[in-house]
Amino acid sequence: MADNRRTGGKPVTINDVARLAGVSKKTVSRVINNSPLLRAETREKVQKVIADSGFAPDPQARGLAFRRSFLVGMIYDNPSPNYVVNMQQGVLDAVRGAGLELVVHPCNRASDTFLSDVRGFIVRQKLFGVVMPPSVSEDERVIAILKEAECPYVRIASVSLDEPRHMVVTNDSSGAAEAARHLAGLGHRRIAFISGPDSFRSSHERGRGFAEGLAEHGLTLDPAYVRVGAYTFESGVEAARDLLAMADRPTAIFAGNDEMAIGVMKAARDAGLDVPFDLSICGFDDLPMASRVWPNLTTVRLPIRDMGRMAAEKLTASIRGLDAATLTQPEVRPSLVVRDSTAPLQGS
């Protein structure tokens, strides 16, 4: 069928494939879109014509039958580039096998045009669906826009905020409690906490879990030892400098994410302190950088790449012939990874 690769010098179209296979254009579209509503012999016949003719479906054209593109959107407002990249990799792990492509939309929830920008992105791209990491996933205004556009979505959040088919829950508070138990178990009593931004639900959940973990050891989280950061390296440096300048400086600091924790390391070195013997430091997320800095960072591991994959797999359940409504809600359980940045309290 080599002479069918071109028709009048033009690329082979879906109409050509339908004619050559002796089926309707709708049937060809169903084969391209992996519809289960086909007999095996029909599917094989059309697939053979596609292979022999060199027909290459246009991803945008593939979605016309469903009035949607074959693009999965990831909408995010997260100041940690390492977190975002890991999340993207996880989404890609799932969508590549489903014949979909990923398109990302960074945004700023504090912007006056945030909601209109999100709405425009969803409408223009005619998205197959959307994956949302924190903190966009926590914004009910975005959910209202998605529902209005009838756009499927999956949210990744520290607590359940929606129906199970729309959620991947990360249980951040339990991981922060582990960090508190670890530091208290090492004998530390003046323990500081650098939280993320107030606009992130994860900041509050990690703070709540940390306070609960300390309470198990008879300790309270003293407000004097709490600082609000921005989930950035720079904010970790600034908050730690403030804490380490206190007359009764903390002997241990729990930072709400790894980027801030590494900022704490820099502030400690600048102050002439030895980590971990003068100051123990613990982070959250277990980004790749945690095991590459020195000393290696003790941190709470969240499988961020797996979280992105779980969300995208739930979003693409229909392509795999599954009913998303019957799927269980993935539950991520954080775990403490003890490395070299924490040590028992020295002296009294």
Rosetta silent file (secondary structure, phi, psi, omega in degrees, C-alpha in Angstrom):
SEQUENCE: MADNRRTGGKPVTINDVARLAGVSKKTVSRVINNSPLLRAETREKVQKVIADSGFAPDPQARGLAFRRSFLVGMIYDNPSPNYVVNMQQGVLDAVRGAGLELVVHPCNRASDTFLSDVRGFIVRQKLFGVVMPPSVSEDERVIAILKEAECPYVRIASVSLDEPRHMVVTNDSSGAAEAARHLAGLGHRRIAFISGPDSFRSSHERGRGFAEGLAEHGLTLDPAYVRVGAYTFESGVEAARDLLAMADRPTAIFAGNDEMAIGVMKAARDAGLDVPFDLSICGFDDLPMASRVWPNLTTVRLPIRDMGRMAAEKLTASIRGLDAATLTQPEVRPSLVVRDSTAPLQGS
SCORE:     score description
SCORE:     0.000 S_00000001
   1 L     0.000   25.007 -177.586    0.000    0.000    0.000 S_00000001
   2 H   -59.777  -31.202 -177.856    2.993    2.260   -0.499 S_00000001
   3 H   -74.699   -4.047  179.444    1.070    4.218   -3.167 S_00000001
   4 H   -95.040    0.092 -178.687   -1.504    5.188   -0.543 S_00000001
   5 L   -68.439  -22.907  177.402    0.930    7.227    1.542 S_00000001
   6 E  -133.801  145.394  175.166    0.008   10.294   -0.457 S_00000001
   7 E  -122.353  106.414 -177.053   -3.207   11.203   -2.237 S_00000001
   8 L    64.356   30.919  179.965   -2.571   13.663   -5.025 S_00000001
   9 L    79.672    4.872  179.997    0.698   14.663   -3.358 S_00000001
  10 E  -106.072  155.748  177.728   -1.066   15.523   -0.110 S_00000001
  11 E   -59.933  149.863  177.035   -0.680   13.850    3.322 S_00000001
  12 L   -65.256  136.141 -179.261   -3.044   11.003    4.067 S_00000001
  13 L  -109.723  173.051  177.524   -6.143   12.179    5.943 S_00000001
  14 H   -64.085  -30.396  176.593   -8.622   10.471    8.226 S_00000001
  15 H   -66.134  -39.873  177.635  -11.048   10.371    5.278 S_00000001
  16 H   -62.214  -43.544 -179.960   -8.460    8.462    3.219 S_00000001
  17 H   -61.996  -42.677  179.384   -8.008    5.941    6.036 S_00000001
  18 H   -61.195  -43.248  179.626  -11.774    5.451    6.298 S_00000001
  19 H   -64.819  -45.341 -177.703  -12.052    4.853    2.530 S_00000001
  20 H   -66.712  -32.630 -179.305   -9.121    2.443    2.415 S_00000001
  21 H   -88.050  -11.379 -179.579  -10.401    0.476    5.414 S_00000001
  22 L    71.281   34.520  179.153  -13.997    0.464    4.194 S_00000001
  23 L  -131.965  176.046  179.093  -15.338    1.988    7.403 S_00000001
  24 L   -80.559  160.908  176.114  -16.785    5.300    8.497 S_00000001
  25 H   -61.731  -35.019  179.322  -14.734    8.288    9.594 S_00000001
  26 H   -63.702  -37.018  178.586  -16.320    7.917   13.043 S_00000001
  27 H   -66.117  -42.242  177.735  -14.981    4.363   13.288 S_00000001
  28 H   -60.973  -42.117  179.244  -11.468    5.541   12.430 S_00000001
  29 H   -61.067  -38.641  179.003  -11.792    8.230   15.097 S_00000001
  30 H   -66.238  -37.200  177.271  -12.778    5.590   17.638 S_00000001
  31 H   -64.515  -45.636 -179.084   -9.721    3.504   16.780 S_00000001
  32 H   -60.894  -37.110 -175.816   -7.441    6.531   17.138 S_00000001
  33 L   -93.313   13.439  176.287   -8.993    7.391   20.494 S_00000001
  34 L    57.136   36.671  178.270   -8.782    3.812   21.843 S_00000001
  35 L   -68.046  138.943  177.916  -12.542    3.510   22.212 S_00000001
  36 L   -78.728   -6.308 -174.421  -13.670    0.130   23.610 S_00000001
  37 L   -86.187   50.613 -178.943  -16.799    0.275   21.413 S_00000001
  38 L  -143.633  147.980  172.062  -15.248   -1.637   18.525 S_00000001
  39 L   -75.513  148.175 -176.415  -14.898   -5.233   17.407 S_00000001
  40 H   -58.415  -41.302 -177.471  -11.330   -6.506   17.512 S_00000001
  41 H   -67.017  -34.348  177.306  -11.245   -7.314   13.774 S_00000001
  42 H   -67.280  -44.294  179.001  -12.431   -3.792   12.879 S_00000001
  43 H   -59.409  -46.137 -178.541   -9.811   -2.239   15.117 S_00000001
  44 H   -63.336  -39.253 -179.224   -7.045   -4.394   13.614 S_00000001
  45 H   -64.135  -45.301 -179.569   -8.118   -3.591   10.047 S_00000001
  46 H   -67.845  -41.165  178.905   -8.072    0.154   10.645 S_00000001
  47 H   -61.204  -35.187  178.455   -4.786    0.002   12.560 S_00000001
  48 H   -66.917  -42.710  178.417   -3.207   -1.833    9.618 S_00000001
  49 H   -63.190  -42.020  178.952   -4.343    0.833    7.174 S_00000001
  50 H   -60.672  -45.180 -179.258   -2.994    3.536    9.482 S_00000001
  51 H   -65.695  -44.118 -176.171    0.380    1.779    9.747 S_00000001
  52 H   -72.023  -32.193 -175.043    0.643    1.024    6.001 S_00000001
  53 H   -86.733  -15.856 -178.289   -0.483    4.448    4.821 S_00000001
  54 L    79.509   17.530  179.845    1.719    6.455    7.175 S_00000001
  55 L   -65.616  131.733  179.609   -1.253    8.379    8.548 S_00000001
  56 L  -121.061  107.193 -179.232   -0.276   10.483   11.597 S_00000001
  57 L   -62.162  138.808  174.035   -3.215   11.718   13.700 S_00000001
  58 L   -80.409  121.738 -179.010   -3.077   15.352   14.782 S_00000001
  59 H   -52.863  -37.163  178.704   -3.379   15.427   18.605 S_00000001
  60 H   -69.507  -40.423  179.806   -5.639   18.469   18.351 S_00000001
  61 H   -66.027  -32.077 -179.786   -7.787   16.850   15.674 S_00000001
  62 H   -58.133  -31.552 -175.383   -8.112   13.716   17.789 S_00000001
  63 L   -85.222   -6.893 -175.035  -10.041   15.644   20.364 S_00000001
  64 H   -61.865  -36.987 -178.851  -12.614   17.144   18.002 S_00000001
  65 H   -62.363  -26.511 -179.806  -14.978   14.189   18.342 S_00000001
  66 H  -105.542    3.238 -177.645  -15.069   14.879   22.074 S_00000001
  67 L    59.589   25.901  175.318  -14.846   18.662   21.710 S_00000001
  68 L  -137.900  153.856  175.064  -11.667   18.477   23.783 S_00000001
  69 L   -79.636  174.542  173.806   -7.979   18.436   23.014 S_00000001
  70 L  -103.300   48.862  179.489   -5.690   15.628   24.077 S_00000001
  71 E  -117.760  130.964  172.590   -3.883   17.982   26.437 S_00000001
  72 E  -100.218  126.933  179.658   -3.670   17.580   30.200 S_00000001
  73 E   -93.718  145.777  170.244   -3.162   20.858   32.006 S_00000001
  74 E  -123.277  112.302 -178.202   -1.192   21.366   35.190 S_00000001
  75 E  -103.225  123.568 -175.424   -2.124   24.599   36.937 S_00000001
  76 E  -145.201  149.803  170.404    0.212   25.581   39.745 S_00000001
  77 L  -134.562   85.526 -175.630    1.281   28.409   42.009 S_00000001
  78 L  -137.553  124.394 -175.655    4.252   26.989   43.868 S_00000001
  79 L   -76.649   -4.993 -177.737    7.461   28.891   44.640 S_00000001
  80 L   -97.879  104.855 -177.848    9.590   25.720   44.773 S_00000001
  81 H   -62.238  -33.711  179.929   10.913   24.903   41.282 S_00000001
  82 H   -65.325  -40.675  177.090   12.174   21.489   42.385 S_00000001
  83 H   -60.629  -46.075 -177.053    8.708   20.524   43.627 S_00000001
  84 H   -63.218  -45.065 -179.568    7.131   21.654   40.356 S_00000001
  85 H   -62.581  -44.288  177.743    9.598   19.750   38.167 S_00000001
  86 H   -60.839  -41.411  178.865    9.112   16.538   40.173 S_00000001
  87 H   -63.819  -43.323  178.180    5.346   16.908   39.929 S_00000001
  88 H   -59.823  -42.528  179.890    5.551   17.440   36.164 S_00000001
  89 H   -60.881  -39.520  178.777    7.644   14.297   35.769 S_00000001
  90 H   -65.078  -43.085  177.637    5.019   12.292   37.612 S_00000001
  91 H   -61.994  -43.054  179.367    2.207   13.592   35.420 S_00000001
  92 H   -62.720  -35.651  177.934    4.267   12.818   32.317 S_00000001
  93 H   -55.547  -34.562 -177.010    4.858    9.257   33.546 S_00000001
  94 H   -88.808  -42.792 -171.172    1.108    8.700   33.301 S_00000001
  95 H   -76.863  -26.678 -179.928    0.003   10.722   30.284 S_00000001
  96 H   -60.576  -38.220 -179.868    2.661    9.494   27.870 S_00000001
  97 H   -76.534   -9.681 -178.028    1.197    6.023   27.979 S_00000001
  98 H  -105.465    6.990  179.446   -2.307    7.391   27.405 S_00000001
  99 L    74.048   24.123 -179.324   -1.532    9.297   24.211 S_00000001
 100 L  -113.367  163.722  176.330   -1.816   12.675   25.923 S_00000001
 101 E  -121.702  154.057 -179.600    0.495   15.663   26.238 S_00000001
 102 E  -101.800  133.263  172.917    1.135   17.918   29.221 S_00000001
 103 E  -127.834  130.492 -173.263    0.769   21.681   29.075 S_00000001
 104 E  -104.682  150.710  179.739    1.618   23.728   32.176 S_00000001
 105 E  -135.327   89.981  174.081    0.127   26.974   33.415 S_00000001
 106 E   -70.066  145.113 -177.773    2.109   28.746   36.156 S_00000001
 107 L  -149.600  174.849  179.277    0.079   31.411   37.885 S_00000001
 108 L  -128.410  109.680 -177.149   -0.036   33.786   40.840 S_00000001
 109 L   -64.157  -18.899  179.481   -3.042   33.428   43.105 S_00000001
 110 L   -84.205   -8.124 -177.335   -2.451   36.931   44.432 S_00000001
 111 L   -74.129  146.346  177.320   -2.827   38.475   40.969 S_00000001
 112 L   -65.549  -24.009 -177.173   -5.966   40.453   40.107 S_00000001
 113 L  -102.143   11.356 -175.866   -6.186   38.486   36.850 S_00000001
 114 H   -53.011  -53.952 -174.866   -5.625   35.042   38.413 S_00000001
 115 H   -68.465  -40.932  178.836   -9.140   33.688   37.885 S_00000001
 116 H   -66.918  -35.277  177.071   -9.624   35.163   34.411 S_00000001
 117 H   -65.564  -42.709  178.566   -6.227   33.806   33.355 S_00000001
 118 H   -64.294  -44.714  179.388   -7.126   30.321   34.593 S_00000001
 119 H   -60.391  -43.892  179.499  -10.507   30.435   32.882 S_00000001
 120 H   -62.464  -40.958  178.642   -8.903   31.555   29.626 S_00000001
 121 H   -61.211  -45.710 -178.337   -6.319   28.771   29.781 S_00000001
 122 H   -64.863  -43.481 -176.446   -8.973   26.097   30.301 S_00000001
 123 H   -71.991  -45.402 -177.541  -11.246   27.389   27.540 S_00000001
 124 H   -62.851  -42.863 -174.945   -8.561   28.088   24.944 S_00000001
 125 H   -81.967  -12.899 -176.472   -6.843   24.734   25.314 S_00000001
 126 L    48.211   53.423 -168.838  -10.114   22.733   25.513 S_00000001
 127 L   -61.275  141.659  172.062   -8.294   20.613   28.057 S_00000001
 128 L   -63.529  -35.916  179.422   -8.883   16.899   28.445 S_00000001
 129 E   178.739  175.335 -175.186   -8.481   17.518   32.165 S_00000001
 130 E  -133.146  136.643  169.707   -6.450   19.307   34.825 S_00000001
 131 E  -107.338  132.238 -177.850   -4.056   18.210   37.574 S_00000001
 132 E  -127.962  112.795  170.272   -3.638   20.708   40.411 S_00000001
 133 L   -80.684  170.772  174.654   -0.945   20.573   43.104 S_00000001
 134 L   -63.597  147.828    6.605   -1.145   22.846   46.151 S_00000001
 135 L   -99.809   -4.124  178.316   -1.987   25.643   46.552 S_00000001
 136 H   -58.923  -35.128 -178.797   -4.179   25.985   43.452 S_00000001
 137 H   -62.322  -20.520 -176.511   -5.800   22.684   44.391 S_00000001
 138 H   -92.675   -1.063 -173.678   -7.069   24.304   47.589 S_00000001
 139 L   -95.693  107.933 -176.558   -8.811   27.204   45.822 S_00000001
 140 H   -67.200  -21.523  176.806  -12.546   26.576   45.532 S_00000001
 141 H   -65.952  -37.247  177.324  -12.895   29.402   43.018 S_00000001
 142 H   -67.554  -40.409  178.928  -10.802   27.421   40.541 S_00000001
 143 H   -60.785  -40.401  178.642  -12.917   24.333   41.156 S_00000001
 144 H   -61.615  -39.253  178.549  -16.044   26.350   40.349 S_00000001
 145 H   -65.004  -43.851 -179.761  -14.494   27.429   37.030 S_00000001
 146 H   -63.155  -41.523  179.310  -13.588   23.840   36.152 S_00000001
 147 H   -66.583  -39.383  178.418  -17.084   22.607   36.951 S_00000001
 148 H   -62.348  -38.509  179.595  -18.633   25.399   34.899 S_00000001
 149 L   -83.026   -1.586 -176.825  -16.430   24.415   31.940 S_00000001
 150 L    54.506   41.997 -179.087  -17.228   20.719   32.550 S_00000001
 151 L  -101.942  121.554  178.778  -13.490   20.079   32.634 S_00000001
 152 L   -61.113  150.954 -178.473  -12.360   16.956   34.569 S_00000001
 153 E  -153.924  157.173  171.389   -9.845   17.569   37.336 S_00000001
 154 E  -134.963  133.234 -178.479   -7.858   15.921   40.123 S_00000001
 155 E  -105.781  139.553  172.265   -6.613   17.813   43.170 S_00000001
 156 E  -109.552  120.636 -176.052   -3.500   17.022   45.222 S_00000001
 157 E  -150.698  162.770 -176.078   -3.864   18.335   48.764 S_00000001
 158 L   -73.449  -20.589  175.609   -2.783   17.689   52.332 S_00000001
 159 L  -137.151  164.245  179.645   -6.362   16.818   53.359 S_00000001
 160 L   -73.968  127.172 -177.197   -9.432   15.605   51.476 S_00000001
 161 L  -121.212   -0.440 -169.512  -11.304   18.550   49.942 S_00000001
 162 L  -156.589 -175.818  174.348  -13.546   16.846   47.391 S_00000001
 163 L   -62.596  150.072 -177.589  -15.096   13.596   46.217 S_00000001
 164 H   -53.558  -34.674 -177.941  -12.593   10.703   46.150 S_00000001
 165 H   -67.624  -13.306 -178.977  -12.498   10.644   42.325 S_00000001
 166 H  -106.312    7.652 -167.959  -11.105   14.186   42.411 S_00000001
 167 E  -129.553  144.307  158.784   -8.469   13.731   45.126 S_00000001
 168 E  -125.388  118.607 -172.988   -4.977   12.550   45.960 S_00000001
 169 E  -104.022  133.436 -171.832   -4.449   13.164   49.694 S_00000001
 170 L  -107.143   -7.587  172.832   -0.937   13.614   51.118 S_00000001
 171 L    51.799   50.472 -176.199   -1.553   13.671   54.907 S_00000001
 172 H   -59.249  -33.975 -175.374    1.087   16.337   55.584 S_00000001
 173 H   -62.760  -36.553 -179.505    0.238   16.612   59.273 S_00000001
 174 H   -67.239  -35.288  177.228    1.303   13.027   60.001 S_00000001
 175 H   -68.213  -40.621  178.323    4.704   13.637   58.404 S_00000001
 176 H   -65.811  -34.219  177.091    5.251   16.819   60.409 S_00000001
 177 H   -63.549  -37.359  176.726    4.357   14.943   63.588 S_00000001
 178 H   -62.007  -41.314  179.013    7.127   12.451   62.787 S_00000001
 179 H   -61.858  -41.376  179.368    9.609   15.311   62.471 S_00000001
 180 H   -64.124  -44.706  179.535    8.547   16.635   65.885 S_00000001
 181 H   -60.636  -39.307 -178.963    8.900   13.225   67.530 S_00000001
 182 H   -63.718  -50.003 -177.050   12.371   12.851   66.023 S_00000001
 183 H   -67.458  -41.006  178.142   13.683   16.202   67.236 S_00000001
 184 H   -66.732  -37.006  179.127   12.091   15.878   70.679 S_00000001
 185 H   -66.278  -21.356  176.598   13.397   12.327   70.945 S_00000001
 186 L   -83.471   -0.817  176.623   16.919   13.658   70.406 S_00000001
 187 L    99.119    0.462 -179.062   16.520   15.748   73.562 S_00000001
 188 L   -73.412  141.156  178.229   15.799   19.127   71.972 S_00000001
 189 L  -122.486  -35.739  175.138   13.468   21.442   73.863 S_00000001
 190 L   -91.986   89.547 -174.293   13.924   24.822   72.174 S_00000001
 191 E  -115.085  125.712 -178.392   12.570   23.770   68.797 S_00000001
 192 E  -101.245  159.078  178.305   11.598   26.327   66.149 S_00000001
 193 E  -132.394  127.277  172.967    9.236   26.003   63.197 S_00000001
 194 E  -108.498  110.754 -176.364    9.427   27.902   59.901 S_00000001
 195 E   -87.693  167.862  171.165    6.101   27.527   58.147 S_00000001
 196 L   -81.478 -171.867 -178.282    5.201   28.054   54.527 S_00000001
 197 L   -62.884  148.424  178.383    2.882   30.862   53.332 S_00000001
 198 L   -61.664  -24.438 -177.265   -0.440   31.286   55.109 S_00000001
 199 L   -76.337   -6.442  178.744   -2.202   30.875   51.750 S_00000001
 200 L  -100.012  125.253  175.691   -1.095   27.224   51.573 S_00000001
 201 H   -59.994  -34.536 -179.193   -3.223   24.655   53.411 S_00000001
 202 H   -60.853  -32.367  178.306   -0.083   22.533   53.699 S_00000001
 203 H   -60.426  -44.945 -178.198    1.536   25.239   55.858 S_00000001
 204 H   -71.899  -38.642 -179.736   -1.230   24.948   58.426 S_00000001
 205 H   -67.608  -39.347  178.612   -1.384   21.144   58.266 S_00000001
 206 H   -69.055  -38.177  176.361    2.375   20.809   58.753 S_00000001
 207 H   -65.721  -42.149  179.428    2.270   23.267   61.629 S_00000001
 208 H   -63.641  -45.780  179.796   -0.642   21.459   63.247 S_00000001
 209 H   -63.699  -37.838 -179.888    1.032   18.063   62.919 S_00000001
 210 H   -64.960  -43.288  178.862    4.307   19.413   64.273 S_00000001
 211 H   -63.437  -39.218  179.520    2.591   20.855   67.359 S_00000001
 212 H   -66.255  -38.989  178.217    0.773   17.567   67.945 S_00000001
 213 H   -65.464  -39.121  177.236    4.018   15.607   67.702 S_00000001
 214 H   -64.930  -39.056 -178.253    5.705   17.884   70.220 S_00000001
 215 H   -60.836  -30.601  177.924    2.740   17.531   72.587 S_00000001
 216 L   -63.002  -22.575  178.238    3.334   13.774   72.677 S_00000001
 217 L  -103.953   15.393  178.234    6.662   14.601   74.363 S_00000001
 218 L    75.427   19.181 -178.542    5.118   17.120   76.753 S_00000001
 219 L  -110.125  154.996  173.195    6.317   20.098   74.695 S_00000001
 220 L  -117.598  151.597  176.877    4.453   23.071   73.249 S_00000001
 221 L   -84.894  101.233 -176.989    5.283   24.993   70.105 S_00000001
 222 L   -67.496  123.406  178.872    6.232   28.378   71.543 S_00000001
 223 H   -54.986  -25.773  179.142    4.954   31.186   69.229 S_00000001
 224 H   -65.973  -20.122 -178.844    8.250   32.991   69.889 S_00000001
 225 H  -105.851   20.724  179.052    9.972   30.219   67.940 S_00000001
 226 E  -113.654  132.505  174.851    7.616   30.320   64.931 S_00000001
 227 E  -130.399  149.972  178.213    8.354   32.218   61.726 S_00000001
 228 E  -101.908  121.402  177.206    6.398   32.400   58.471 S_00000001
 229 L  -105.367 -164.881 -176.088    8.408   31.724   55.326 S_00000001
 230 L  -128.155   18.480 -175.810    7.540   31.532   51.635 S_00000001
 231 L    61.238   27.188  177.937    8.667   27.987   50.763 S_00000001
 232 L  -122.170  157.389  176.545   11.784   29.537   49.212 S_00000001
 233 H   -56.804  -46.433 -176.005   15.499   29.268   50.010 S_00000001
 234 H   -62.351  -39.887 -179.586   15.731   33.006   50.632 S_00000001
 235 H   -70.125  -29.795  175.386   12.874   33.025   53.126 S_00000001
 236 H   -66.066  -41.083  177.488   14.512   30.135   54.983 S_00000001
 237 H   -61.284  -48.949 -176.281   17.724   32.132   55.301 S_00000001
 238 H   -63.125  -46.138 -178.548   15.896   35.221   56.544 S_00000001
 239 H   -64.822  -40.381 -178.842   13.730   33.367   59.069 S_00000001
 240 H   -67.453  -38.757  178.028   16.682   31.381   60.422 S_00000001
 241 H   -59.519  -40.209  178.968   18.826   34.499   60.871 S_00000001
 242 H   -65.310  -44.351 -179.369   16.052   35.991   62.964 S_00000001
 243 H   -66.471  -41.068 -176.089   15.696   32.850   65.078 S_00000001
 244 H   -75.467  -11.130  176.583   19.434   32.380   65.572 S_00000001
 245 L   -87.000   -4.707 -179.720   19.795   35.964   66.782 S_00000001
 246 L   -68.445  149.862  178.560   17.551   35.220   69.788 S_00000001
 247 L   -60.103  -45.259  173.768   19.150   35.230   73.238 S_00000001
 248 L  -105.309   75.814 -175.715   17.860   31.694   73.785 S_00000001
 249 L   -65.037  154.363  177.387   18.272   30.544   70.225 S_00000001
 250 L   -67.156  151.840  174.481   16.665   27.254   69.192 S_00000001
 251 L   -97.762   -8.603  176.926   18.780   24.116   69.182 S_00000001
 252 E  -148.857  143.928  178.166   16.660   22.580   66.431 S_00000001
 253 E  -130.874  129.616  171.787   14.641   24.005   63.536 S_00000001
 254 E  -104.612  118.031  178.604   11.947   22.275   61.503 S_00000001
 255 E  -100.042  142.957 -173.671   11.420   24.005   58.162 S_00000001
 256 L   -68.576  -12.603  168.910    8.189   23.490   56.252 S_00000001
 257 L  -154.456  171.102 -173.675   10.002   22.396   53.098 S_00000001
 258 H   -67.767  -35.833 -178.756   13.491   21.426   51.965 S_00000001
 259 H   -62.300  -42.235  176.896   14.268   24.673   50.171 S_00000001
 260 H   -67.948  -37.831  179.707   13.737   26.641   53.389 S_00000001
 261 H   -61.302  -38.794  178.782   15.661   24.017   55.372 S_00000001
 262 H   -70.625  -31.234  171.491   18.679   24.470   53.121 S_00000001
 263 H   -62.925  -37.633  176.553   18.315   28.214   53.647 S_00000001
 264 H   -62.075  -40.272  177.785   18.517   27.493   57.384 S_00000001
 265 H   -57.641  -43.663  179.804   21.783   25.629   56.755 S_00000001
 266 H   -63.985  -44.148  179.736   23.268   28.702   55.106 S_00000001
 267 H   -61.743  -38.025  179.115   22.175   30.969   57.960 S_00000001
 268 H   -64.532  -45.213  178.612   23.700   28.549   60.462 S_00000001
 269 H   -62.735  -42.658  179.491   27.033   28.494   58.639 S_00000001
 270 H   -60.435  -29.897  179.993   26.993   32.291   58.373 S_00000001
 271 L   -87.735    2.040  178.835   26.504   32.405   62.154 S_00000001
 272 L    76.959   21.835 -178.741   29.471   30.061   62.700 S_00000001
 273 L   -94.739  147.140  178.546   27.301   27.187   63.927 S_00000001
 274 L   -94.927  120.252  174.648   28.070   23.529   63.336 S_00000001
 275 L   -97.419  121.516   17.042   25.195   21.530   61.839 S_00000001
 276 L  -105.220    2.028 -168.725   24.074   19.248   63.444 S_00000001
 277 L   -74.868  -31.649  174.081   25.999   19.609   66.732 S_00000001
 278 L   -92.652  -28.554 -177.343   25.137   23.251   67.365 S_00000001
 279 L  -151.107  122.670  173.434   21.860   23.183   65.451 S_00000001
 280 E   -90.282  140.745 -176.594   19.745   20.289   64.165 S_00000001
 281 E  -131.472  133.474  177.335   17.773   20.968   60.988 S_00000001
 282 E  -130.570  140.349  178.855   14.866   19.025   59.497 S_00000001
 283 E  -114.332 -162.357 -179.224   13.002   19.704   56.266 S_00000001
 284 E  -151.675  133.991  175.754    9.950   18.396   54.424 S_00000001
 285 E   121.069  -38.914 -172.669    9.432   16.859   50.913 S_00000001
 286 L    58.409   56.467  172.360   12.739   14.974   50.422 S_00000001
 287 L   -68.732  160.054 -179.884   13.589   16.695   47.171 S_00000001
 288 H   -52.686  -33.741 -178.148   16.693   15.355   45.355 S_00000001
 289 H   -63.756  -21.735 -176.305   18.750   18.224   46.761 S_00000001
 290 H   -61.434  -32.998 -179.950   18.199   16.904   50.313 S_00000001
 291 H   -96.684    6.031 -178.117   20.710   14.122   49.783 S_00000001
 292 L  -110.800  -16.374  176.667   23.132   16.319   47.822 S_00000001
 293 L   -84.564  166.186  177.159   23.801   19.088   50.344 S_00000001
 294 L  -127.364  129.660   -4.762   26.240   18.671   53.224 S_00000001
 295 L   -69.380  153.058  177.491   25.386   17.602   55.754 S_00000001
 296 L   -53.870  139.818 -170.556   22.718   15.490   54.081 S_00000001
 297 L   -85.592  125.769  166.719   19.334   16.794   55.161 S_00000001
 298 E   -70.812  132.313 -174.024   17.038   14.922   57.525 S_00000001
 299 E  -157.370  167.814  175.501   13.577   15.436   56.066 S_00000001
 300 E   -95.483  124.405 -175.577   10.057   14.111   55.707 S_00000001
 301 E   -86.108  121.409  165.568    9.649   12.249   52.427 S_00000001
 302 L  -111.905  127.891 -179.891    6.674   12.979   50.218 S_00000001
 303 L   -78.083   77.823 -170.245    6.767   10.981   46.957 S_00000001
 304 H   -61.565  -43.143  179.064    6.067   14.051   44.824 S_00000001
 305 H   -62.650  -42.131  177.722    6.645   12.367   41.472 S_00000001
 306 H   -63.342  -35.890  178.755    4.351    9.508   42.488 S_00000001
 307 H   -62.447  -43.100  176.832    1.727   12.029   43.577 S_00000001
 308 H   -63.490  -40.795  178.833    1.710   13.587   40.113 S_00000001
 309 H   -64.388  -44.762  179.435    1.468   10.160   38.509 S_00000001
 310 H   -58.005  -44.391 -178.898   -1.404    9.098   40.785 S_00000001
 311 H   -63.890  -44.824 -178.588   -3.355   12.242   39.942 S_00000001
 312 H   -68.576  -35.619  177.114   -2.820   11.872   36.194 S_00000001
 313 H   -64.678  -38.487  177.593   -3.717    8.171   36.276 S_00000001
 314 H   -67.126  -39.265 -179.979   -6.982    9.002   38.005 S_00000001
 315 H   -64.697  -35.199 -175.508   -7.647   11.743   35.451 S_00000001
 316 L   -98.211   17.390 -177.524   -7.033    9.387   32.527 S_00000001
 317 L   -56.961  -37.427 -176.319   -9.008    6.450   33.945 S_00000001
 318 L   -63.899  -34.460  179.391  -11.631    6.720   31.193 S_00000001
 319 L   -65.846  -32.379 -179.008   -9.021    6.194   28.481 S_00000001
 320 L   -89.825   13.281  176.624   -7.971    2.979   30.187 S_00000001
 321 L    75.624   21.346 -178.779  -11.550    1.761   30.296 S_00000001
 322 L  -109.832  154.993  176.310  -11.975    2.454   34.031 S_00000001
 323 L   -97.224  112.181 -176.269  -14.686    4.333   35.869 S_00000001
 324 H   -59.107  -28.623 -178.174  -13.028    7.094   37.915 S_00000001
 325 H   -67.656  -21.271 -178.669  -15.990    7.102   40.296 S_00000001
 326 H   -95.342   -5.553 -177.708  -15.157    3.560   41.395 S_00000001
 327 L   -76.720  146.303  176.416  -11.457    4.179   42.000 S_00000001
 328 L   -73.617  158.288  178.159  -10.170    4.436   45.548 S_00000001
 329 L   -82.628  114.584  179.748   -8.725    7.702   46.778 S_00000001
 330 L   -60.166  132.596  178.861   -4.925    7.427   46.741 S_00000001
 331 E  -117.097  119.605  178.453   -3.507    8.132   50.190 S_00000001
 332 L   -95.110  131.358  179.066    0.109    9.186   50.452 S_00000001
 333 L  -110.856  108.755  178.461    1.814    8.501   53.782 S_00000001
 334 L   -62.994  154.972  178.797    4.830   10.738   54.499 S_00000001
 335 E  -142.747  145.188 -178.817    7.819    9.122   56.190 S_00000001
 336 E   -79.424  134.259  174.893   10.823   10.506   58.025 S_00000001
 337 E  -115.192  107.948 -177.220   14.251   10.078   56.405 S_00000001
 338 L   -87.166  123.580  178.129   16.995   10.536   59.024 S_00000001
 339 L  -125.613 -139.401 -169.062   20.303   11.763   57.620 S_00000001
 340 L   -99.571   -1.625 -174.326   23.178   13.856   58.954 S_00000001
 341 L   -90.590    2.234  175.956   21.600   17.258   59.722 S_00000001
 342 L  -127.200  146.365 -179.241   20.098   16.160   63.058 S_00000001
 343 L  -154.758  161.318  177.171   21.847   14.913   66.194 S_00000001
 344 L   -57.329  148.431  177.628   21.201   14.532   69.931 S_00000001
 345 L   -57.437  131.140 -179.900   21.222   17.740   71.955 S_00000001
 346 L   -89.490  130.866  177.385   24.764   18.547   73.040 S_00000001
 347 L    70.676 -153.125 -176.650   25.363   19.357   76.722 S_00000001
 348 L  -100.286    0.000    0.000   22.558   20.651   78.916 S_00000001
